[in-house]
Amino acid sequence: MDKRLAQRVMTLQGMPLFQELNEADLEKLAQALQTRTYNRDEIIFRQGDPYRELYLVIKGKVRVYKISPGGEETTIAIFSTNDVIGELAALDDKPRSATGKAMSPVTLLIMSQQAFLDHMRTMPGLALGMARVLAAKLRWTAAYAESIAQFDAAGRLLHILLVNNDRYGEMLEPGRRYRINLGLTQSDLASMVGARREWVNRILSDWRRRGLVEFDRGVITILDLPQVVAERDSRIEANMAGDEW
């Protein structure tokens, strides 16, 4: 096994999608992969594209968002190292349902739809891994839907921050302080909850003053996790009463 192939196998071993595969299977998969790099703000795929490749994030962060007929962007999810993107288009043979854009310099491993499906048919462990990936994304979708249904805009934003903290948060103080370094702008946060950037700026300033959340150049720090959860939960009542944002 040459050095580049060995490095790819090692990379795949660290991804949840491939946890059930032995080294021989990983080597077969590694041979079917291509490396592709993207600059910050470069489009990786577009909503409606017919291309159905599978993307594995090796480095960097990717924002996936929907574009309305009026051109407005709604962020669906942020993906980072070891995440999988594009499995739905590869599985159901339909065009891309969203647009993917590099939030930073990004390195991806890419597998063609045909290679992915061929390996799924011969590697039960890959099918099991994909089922787990889909289950995790279904949980994320349920959490996103819950935030829309239950909370006002402030509650939705806190809910999304908490979900991302579960996925990507770095513990600074057990049970209390956590850092989420996804490189999100205030405009990104606004697009996640259907609000204006100016409103996000005001609410972040308020949360910082109250010792809940700090935002600094794309890095979000949860200053008091129990209080953030309590504030999020209190926004259910605010949603019932109506809220101007």
mmCIF file of C-alpha atoms in Angstrom:
data_model
loop_
_atom_site.group_PDB
_atom_site.id
_atom_site.type_symbol
_atom_site.label_atom_id
_atom_site.label_comp_id
_atom_site.label_asym_id
_atom_site.label_seq_id
_atom_site.Cartn_x
_atom_site.Cartn_y
_atom_site.Cartn_z
ATOM 1 C CA MET A 1 0.000 0.000 0.000
ATOM 2 C CA ASP A 2 1.502 3.342 -1.028
ATOM 3 C CA LYS A 3 1.759 6.265 1.370
ATOM 4 C CA ARG A 4 -1.178 8.241 -0.056
ATOM 5 C CA LEU A 5 -3.492 5.233 0.023
ATOM 6 C CA ALA A 6 -2.418 4.404 3.579
ATOM 7 C CA GLN A 7 -3.190 7.983 4.637
ATOM 8 C CA ARG A 8 -6.660 7.761 3.115
ATOM 9 C CA VAL A 9 -7.332 4.475 4.901
ATOM 10 C CA MET A 10 -6.293 6.077 8.193
ATOM 11 C CA THR A 11 -8.600 9.012 7.500
ATOM 12 C CA LEU A 12 -11.548 6.722 6.763
ATOM 13 C CA GLN A 13 -10.941 4.803 9.989
ATOM 14 C CA GLY A 14 -11.720 7.974 11.939
ATOM 15 C CA MET A 15 -15.099 8.522 10.278
ATOM 16 C CA PRO A 16 -18.300 7.138 11.851
ATOM 17 C CA LEU A 17 -19.546 6.055 8.409
ATOM 18 C CA PHE A 18 -16.778 3.467 8.123
ATOM 19 C CA GLN A 19 -16.518 2.165 11.695
ATOM 20 C CA GLU A 20 -17.836 -1.305 10.764
ATOM 21 C CA LEU A 21 -15.355 -1.919 7.927
ATOM 22 C CA ASN A 22 -12.133 -3.902 8.038
ATOM 23 C CA GLU A 23 -8.873 -2.640 6.557
ATOM 24 C CA ALA A 24 -9.318 -4.559 3.295
ATOM 25 C CA ASP A 25 -12.690 -2.899 2.694
ATOM 26 C CA LEU A 26 -11.302 0.494 3.653
ATOM 27 C CA GLU A 27 -8.501 0.061 1.138
ATOM 28 C CA LYS A 28 -11.039 -0.683 -1.620
ATOM 29 C CA LEU A 29 -12.961 2.444 -0.713
ATOM 30 C CA ALA A 30 -9.815 4.551 -0.542
ATOM 31 C CA GLN A 31 -8.939 3.555 -4.093
ATOM 32 C CA ALA A 32 -12.291 4.923 -5.301
ATOM 33 C CA LEU A 33 -11.785 8.363 -3.732
ATOM 34 C CA GLN A 34 -10.504 11.593 -5.217
ATOM 35 C CA THR A 35 -9.214 14.607 -3.307
ATOM 36 C CA ARG A 36 -10.625 18.026 -4.106
ATOM 37 C CA THR A 37 -9.912 21.380 -2.456
ATOM 38 C CA TYR A 38 -12.005 24.553 -2.284
ATOM 39 C CA ASN A 39 -11.254 28.114 -1.267
ATOM 40 C CA ARG A 40 -13.300 30.067 1.255
ATOM 41 C CA ASP A 41 -16.697 31.107 -0.194
ATOM 42 C CA GLU A 42 -16.333 28.736 -3.160
ATOM 43 C CA ILE A 43 -19.479 26.818 -4.135
ATOM 44 C CA ILE A 44 -19.065 23.039 -3.849
ATOM 45 C CA PHE A 45 -22.459 22.097 -5.267
ATOM 46 C CA ARG A 46 -25.640 23.969 -6.101
ATOM 47 C CA GLN A 47 -29.274 23.340 -5.326
ATOM 48 C CA GLY A 48 -30.735 21.536 -8.344
ATOM 49 C CA ASP A 49 -27.394 20.180 -9.621
ATOM 50 C CA PRO A 50 -27.695 16.723 -11.218
ATOM 51 C CA TYR A 51 -24.305 15.615 -9.845
ATOM 52 C CA ARG A 52 -24.614 12.914 -7.183
ATOM 53 C CA GLU A 53 -21.163 12.496 -5.690
ATOM 54 C CA LEU A 54 -20.596 11.665 -2.025
ATOM 55 C CA TYR A 55 -18.446 14.135 -0.079
ATOM 56 C CA LEU A 56 -16.308 13.356 2.975
ATOM 57 C CA VAL A 57 -15.028 16.407 4.843
ATOM 58 C CA ILE A 58 -11.329 16.076 5.647
ATOM 59 C CA LYS A 59 -10.580 19.678 6.572
ATOM 60 C CA GLY A 60 -12.569 22.869 6.913
ATOM 61 C CA LYS A 61 -16.240 23.696 7.250
ATOM 62 C CA VAL A 62 -19.098 23.604 4.746
ATOM 63 C CA ARG A 63 -22.369 25.513 5.012
ATOM 64 C CA VAL A 64 -25.379 23.835 3.401
ATOM 65 C CA TYR A 65 -28.337 26.095 2.696
ATOM 66 C CA LYS A 66 -31.569 26.376 0.743
ATOM 67 C CA ILE A 67 -32.316 29.250 -1.624
ATOM 68 C CA SER A 68 -35.887 30.515 -1.842
ATOM 69 C CA PRO A 69 -37.481 31.610 -5.148
ATOM 70 C CA GLY A 70 -36.831 35.160 -3.945
ATOM 71 C CA GLY A 71 -33.121 34.451 -3.491
ATOM 72 C CA GLU A 72 -33.092 34.349 0.319
ATOM 73 C CA GLU A 73 -30.758 31.850 1.975
ATOM 74 C CA THR A 74 -31.752 29.593 4.872
ATOM 75 C CA THR A 75 -28.900 27.682 6.481
ATOM 76 C CA ILE A 76 -29.751 24.025 7.015
ATOM 77 C CA ALA A 77 -26.568 22.739 8.634
ATOM 78 C CA ILE A 78 -22.851 23.234 9.085
ATOM 79 C CA PHE A 79 -20.539 20.301 8.354
ATOM 80 C CA SER A 80 -16.990 19.860 9.615
ATOM 81 C CA THR A 81 -14.183 17.295 9.761
ATOM 82 C CA ASN A 82 -15.303 13.643 9.409
ATOM 83 C CA ASP A 83 -18.823 14.611 8.320
ATOM 84 C CA VAL A 84 -20.556 13.168 5.252
ATOM 85 C CA ILE A 85 -22.383 15.347 2.718
ATOM 86 C CA GLY A 86 -24.461 14.402 -0.299
ATOM 87 C CA GLU A 87 -25.660 10.949 0.665
ATOM 88 C CA LEU A 88 -29.293 11.674 -0.211
ATOM 89 C CA ALA A 89 -28.553 12.593 -3.827
ATOM 90 C CA ALA A 90 -26.311 9.530 -4.111
ATOM 91 C CA LEU A 91 -29.018 7.240 -2.739
ATOM 92 C CA ASP A 92 -32.243 8.529 -4.281
ATOM 93 C CA ASP A 93 -30.890 9.629 -7.670
ATOM 94 C CA LYS A 94 -32.473 13.075 -7.448
ATOM 95 C CA PRO A 95 -30.902 16.535 -7.903
ATOM 96 C CA ARG A 96 -29.210 18.328 -5.031
ATOM 97 C CA SER A 97 -31.756 19.610 -2.544
ATOM 98 C CA ALA A 98 -29.490 22.405 -1.254
ATOM 99 C CA THR A 99 -26.321 24.384 -1.969
ATOM 100 C CA GLY A 100 -22.975 23.693 -0.299
ATOM 101 C CA LYS A 101 -20.422 26.469 0.191
ATOM 102 C CA ALA A 102 -16.950 26.443 1.747
ATOM 103 C CA MET A 103 -16.793 28.549 4.920
ATOM 104 C CA SER A 104 -13.008 28.187 5.043
ATOM 105 C CA PRO A 105 -10.376 26.416 2.937
ATOM 106 C CA VAL A 106 -11.902 22.944 2.545
ATOM 107 C CA THR A 107 -10.473 19.554 1.597
ATOM 108 C CA LEU A 108 -12.895 16.817 0.570
ATOM 109 C CA LEU A 109 -12.622 13.188 -0.409
ATOM 110 C CA ILE A 110 -15.132 12.513 -3.175
ATOM 111 C CA MET A 111 -16.662 9.242 -4.352
ATOM 112 C CA SER A 112 -18.813 8.845 -7.439
ATOM 113 C CA GLN A 113 -22.402 7.730 -7.022
ATOM 114 C CA GLN A 114 -21.770 4.503 -8.933
ATOM 115 C CA ALA A 115 -18.739 3.541 -6.839
ATOM 116 C CA PHE A 116 -20.622 4.324 -3.637
ATOM 117 C CA LEU A 117 -23.638 2.208 -4.599
ATOM 118 C CA ASP A 118 -21.454 -0.658 -5.823
ATOM 119 C CA HIS A 119 -19.607 -0.770 -2.489
ATOM 120 C CA MET A 120 -22.886 -0.498 -0.547
ATOM 121 C CA ARG A 121 -24.081 -3.680 -2.276
ATOM 122 C CA THR A 122 -20.976 -5.674 -1.349
ATOM 123 C CA MET A 123 -20.124 -4.234 2.085
ATOM 124 C CA PRO A 124 -22.851 -4.730 4.718
ATOM 125 C CA GLY A 125 -20.798 -2.676 7.161
ATOM 126 C CA LEU A 126 -20.976 0.322 4.839
ATOM 127 C CA ALA A 127 -24.758 0.033 4.638
ATOM 128 C CA LEU A 128 -24.925 -0.100 8.448
ATOM 129 C CA GLY A 129 -22.665 2.925 8.729
ATOM 130 C CA MET A 130 -24.824 4.859 6.285
ATOM 131 C CA ALA A 131 -27.940 3.938 8.268
ATOM 132 C CA ARG A 132 -26.290 5.444 11.354
ATOM 133 C CA VAL A 133 -25.321 8.605 9.473
ATOM 134 C CA LEU A 134 -28.881 9.002 8.216
ATOM 135 C CA ALA A 135 -30.243 8.403 11.723
ATOM 136 C CA ALA A 136 -27.986 11.139 13.113
ATOM 137 C CA LYS A 137 -29.104 13.564 10.409
ATOM 138 C CA LEU A 138 -32.725 12.663 11.037
ATOM 139 C CA ARG A 139 -32.206 13.593 14.679
ATOM 140 C CA TRP A 140 -30.716 16.918 13.563
ATOM 141 C CA THR A 141 -33.686 17.519 11.260
ATOM 142 C CA ALA A 142 -36.078 16.716 14.105
ATOM 143 C CA ALA A 143 -34.227 19.138 16.381
ATOM 144 C CA TYR A 144 -34.396 21.845 13.708
ATOM 145 C CA ALA A 145 -38.122 21.246 13.179
ATOM 146 C CA GLU A 146 -38.650 21.306 16.942
ATOM 147 C CA SER A 147 -36.941 24.682 17.184
ATOM 148 C CA ILE A 148 -39.229 26.121 14.511
ATOM 149 C CA ALA A 149 -42.401 24.700 16.043
ATOM 150 C CA GLN A 150 -41.751 25.432 19.710
ATOM 151 C CA PHE A 151 -39.605 28.526 20.080
ATOM 152 C CA ASP A 152 -39.545 32.152 19.100
ATOM 153 C CA ALA A 153 -36.533 33.423 17.133
ATOM 154 C CA ALA A 154 -34.348 33.748 20.248
ATOM 155 C CA GLY A 155 -35.292 30.257 21.369
ATOM 156 C CA ARG A 156 -34.576 28.860 17.903
ATOM 157 C CA LEU A 157 -31.140 30.420 17.880
ATOM 158 C CA LEU A 158 -30.310 29.077 21.345
ATOM 159 C CA HIS A 159 -31.651 25.641 20.382
ATOM 160 C CA ILE A 160 -29.454 25.523 17.280
ATOM 161 C CA LEU A 161 -26.426 26.658 19.299
ATOM 162 C CA LEU A 162 -27.070 23.872 21.810
ATOM 163 C CA VAL A 163 -27.402 21.252 19.067
ATOM 164 C CA ASN A 164 -24.146 22.416 17.477
ATOM 165 C CA ASN A 165 -22.514 22.395 20.893
ATOM 166 C CA ASP A 166 -23.448 18.725 21.227
ATOM 167 C CA ARG A 167 -21.822 18.020 17.850
ATOM 168 C CA TYR A 168 -18.804 20.310 17.807
ATOM 169 C CA GLY A 169 -18.466 21.972 21.201
ATOM 170 C CA GLU A 170 -15.131 22.083 23.003
ATOM 171 C CA MET A 171 -15.461 21.820 26.786
ATOM 172 C CA LEU A 172 -13.787 24.666 28.655
ATOM 173 C CA GLU A 173 -15.384 24.034 32.048
ATOM 174 C CA PRO A 174 -17.355 20.822 32.684
ATOM 175 C CA GLY A 175 -21.085 21.384 32.608
ATOM 176 C CA ARG A 176 -20.765 25.133 32.208
ATOM 177 C CA ARG A 177 -18.501 26.709 29.547
ATOM 178 C CA TYR A 178 -18.102 25.452 25.967
ATOM 179 C CA ARG A 179 -16.613 26.831 22.762
ATOM 180 C CA ILE A 180 -18.156 26.308 19.303
ATOM 181 C CA ASN A 181 -15.680 27.285 16.591
ATOM 182 C CA LEU A 182 -17.579 27.010 13.302
ATOM 183 C CA GLY A 183 -16.610 30.362 11.845
ATOM 184 C CA LEU A 184 -20.223 31.500 11.646
ATOM 185 C CA THR A 185 -21.023 35.129 10.919
ATOM 186 C CA GLN A 186 -23.989 36.984 12.350
ATOM 187 C CA SER A 187 -25.564 36.732 8.889
ATOM 188 C CA ASP A 188 -25.131 32.940 9.012
ATOM 189 C CA LEU A 189 -26.861 32.822 12.388
ATOM 190 C CA ALA A 190 -29.666 35.021 11.094
ATOM 191 C CA SER A 191 -30.233 32.706 8.123
ATOM 192 C CA MET A 192 -30.568 29.743 10.483
ATOM 193 C CA VAL A 193 -33.560 31.218 12.286
ATOM 194 C CA GLY A 194 -35.185 33.407 9.651
ATOM 195 C CA ALA A 195 -34.250 36.687 11.312
ATOM 196 C CA ARG A 196 -32.371 39.857 10.393
ATOM 197 C CA ARG A 197 -28.664 40.270 11.073
ATOM 198 C CA GLU A 198 -29.344 43.435 13.077
ATOM 199 C CA TRP A 199 -31.621 41.462 15.388
ATOM 200 C CA VAL A 200 -28.922 38.815 15.861
ATOM 201 C CA ASN A 201 -26.440 41.539 16.763
ATOM 202 C CA ARG A 202 -28.803 42.911 19.414
ATOM 203 C CA ILE A 203 -29.678 39.539 20.934
ATOM 204 C CA LEU A 204 -26.021 38.462 21.095
ATOM 205 C CA SER A 205 -25.140 41.711 22.869
ATOM 206 C CA ASP A 206 -27.950 41.089 25.352
ATOM 207 C CA TRP A 207 -26.823 37.511 25.995
ATOM 208 C CA ARG A 208 -23.245 38.629 26.509
ATOM 209 C CA ARG A 209 -24.358 41.273 29.004
ATOM 210 C CA ARG A 210 -26.324 38.608 30.894
ATOM 211 C CA GLY A 211 -23.420 36.146 30.938
ATOM 212 C CA LEU A 212 -25.052 33.560 28.661
ATOM 213 C CA VAL A 213 -23.260 33.559 25.311
ATOM 214 C CA GLU A 214 -20.276 35.372 23.846
ATOM 215 C CA PHE A 215 -19.663 35.821 20.117
ATOM 216 C CA ASP A 216 -16.237 36.856 18.841
ATOM 217 C CA ARG A 217 -15.171 36.631 15.187
ATOM 218 C CA GLY A 218 -17.041 33.443 14.420
ATOM 219 C CA VAL A 219 -16.335 31.731 17.740
ATOM 220 C CA ILE A 220 -19.337 31.170 20.006
ATOM 221 C CA THR A 221 -18.688 30.609 23.703
ATOM 222 C CA ILE A 222 -21.469 29.286 25.902
ATOM 223 C CA LEU A 223 -20.675 30.966 29.210
ATOM 224 C CA ASP A 224 -23.263 29.216 31.381
ATOM 225 C CA LEU A 225 -24.800 26.072 29.866
ATOM 226 C CA PRO A 226 -27.563 25.532 32.479
ATOM 227 C CA GLN A 227 -28.672 29.143 32.122
ATOM 228 C CA VAL A 228 -28.614 28.917 28.321
ATOM 229 C CA VAL A 229 -30.826 25.814 28.469
ATOM 230 C CA ALA A 230 -33.178 27.580 30.889
ATOM 231 C CA GLU A 231 -33.320 30.651 28.655
ATOM 232 C CA ARG A 232 -34.026 28.473 25.611
ATOM 233 C CA ASP A 233 -36.840 26.667 27.429
ATOM 234 C CA SER A 234 -38.346 29.957 28.589
ATOM 235 C CA ARG A 235 -38.736 31.023 24.958
ATOM 236 C CA ILE A 236 -41.542 28.491 24.459
ATOM 237 C CA GLU A 237 -43.842 30.789 26.426
ATOM 238 C CA ALA A 238 -42.488 33.781 24.517
ATOM 239 C CA ASN A 239 -43.397 32.060 21.268
ATOM 240 C CA MET A 240 -46.932 31.409 22.488
ATOM 241 C CA ALA A 241 -47.315 35.084 23.358
ATOM 242 C CA GLY A 242 -45.845 36.309 20.076
ATOM 243 C CA ASP A 243 -42.528 38.053 19.565
ATOM 244 C CA GLU A 244 -41.289 40.894 17.391
ATOM 245 C CA TRP A 245 -37.924 40.202 15.755
#
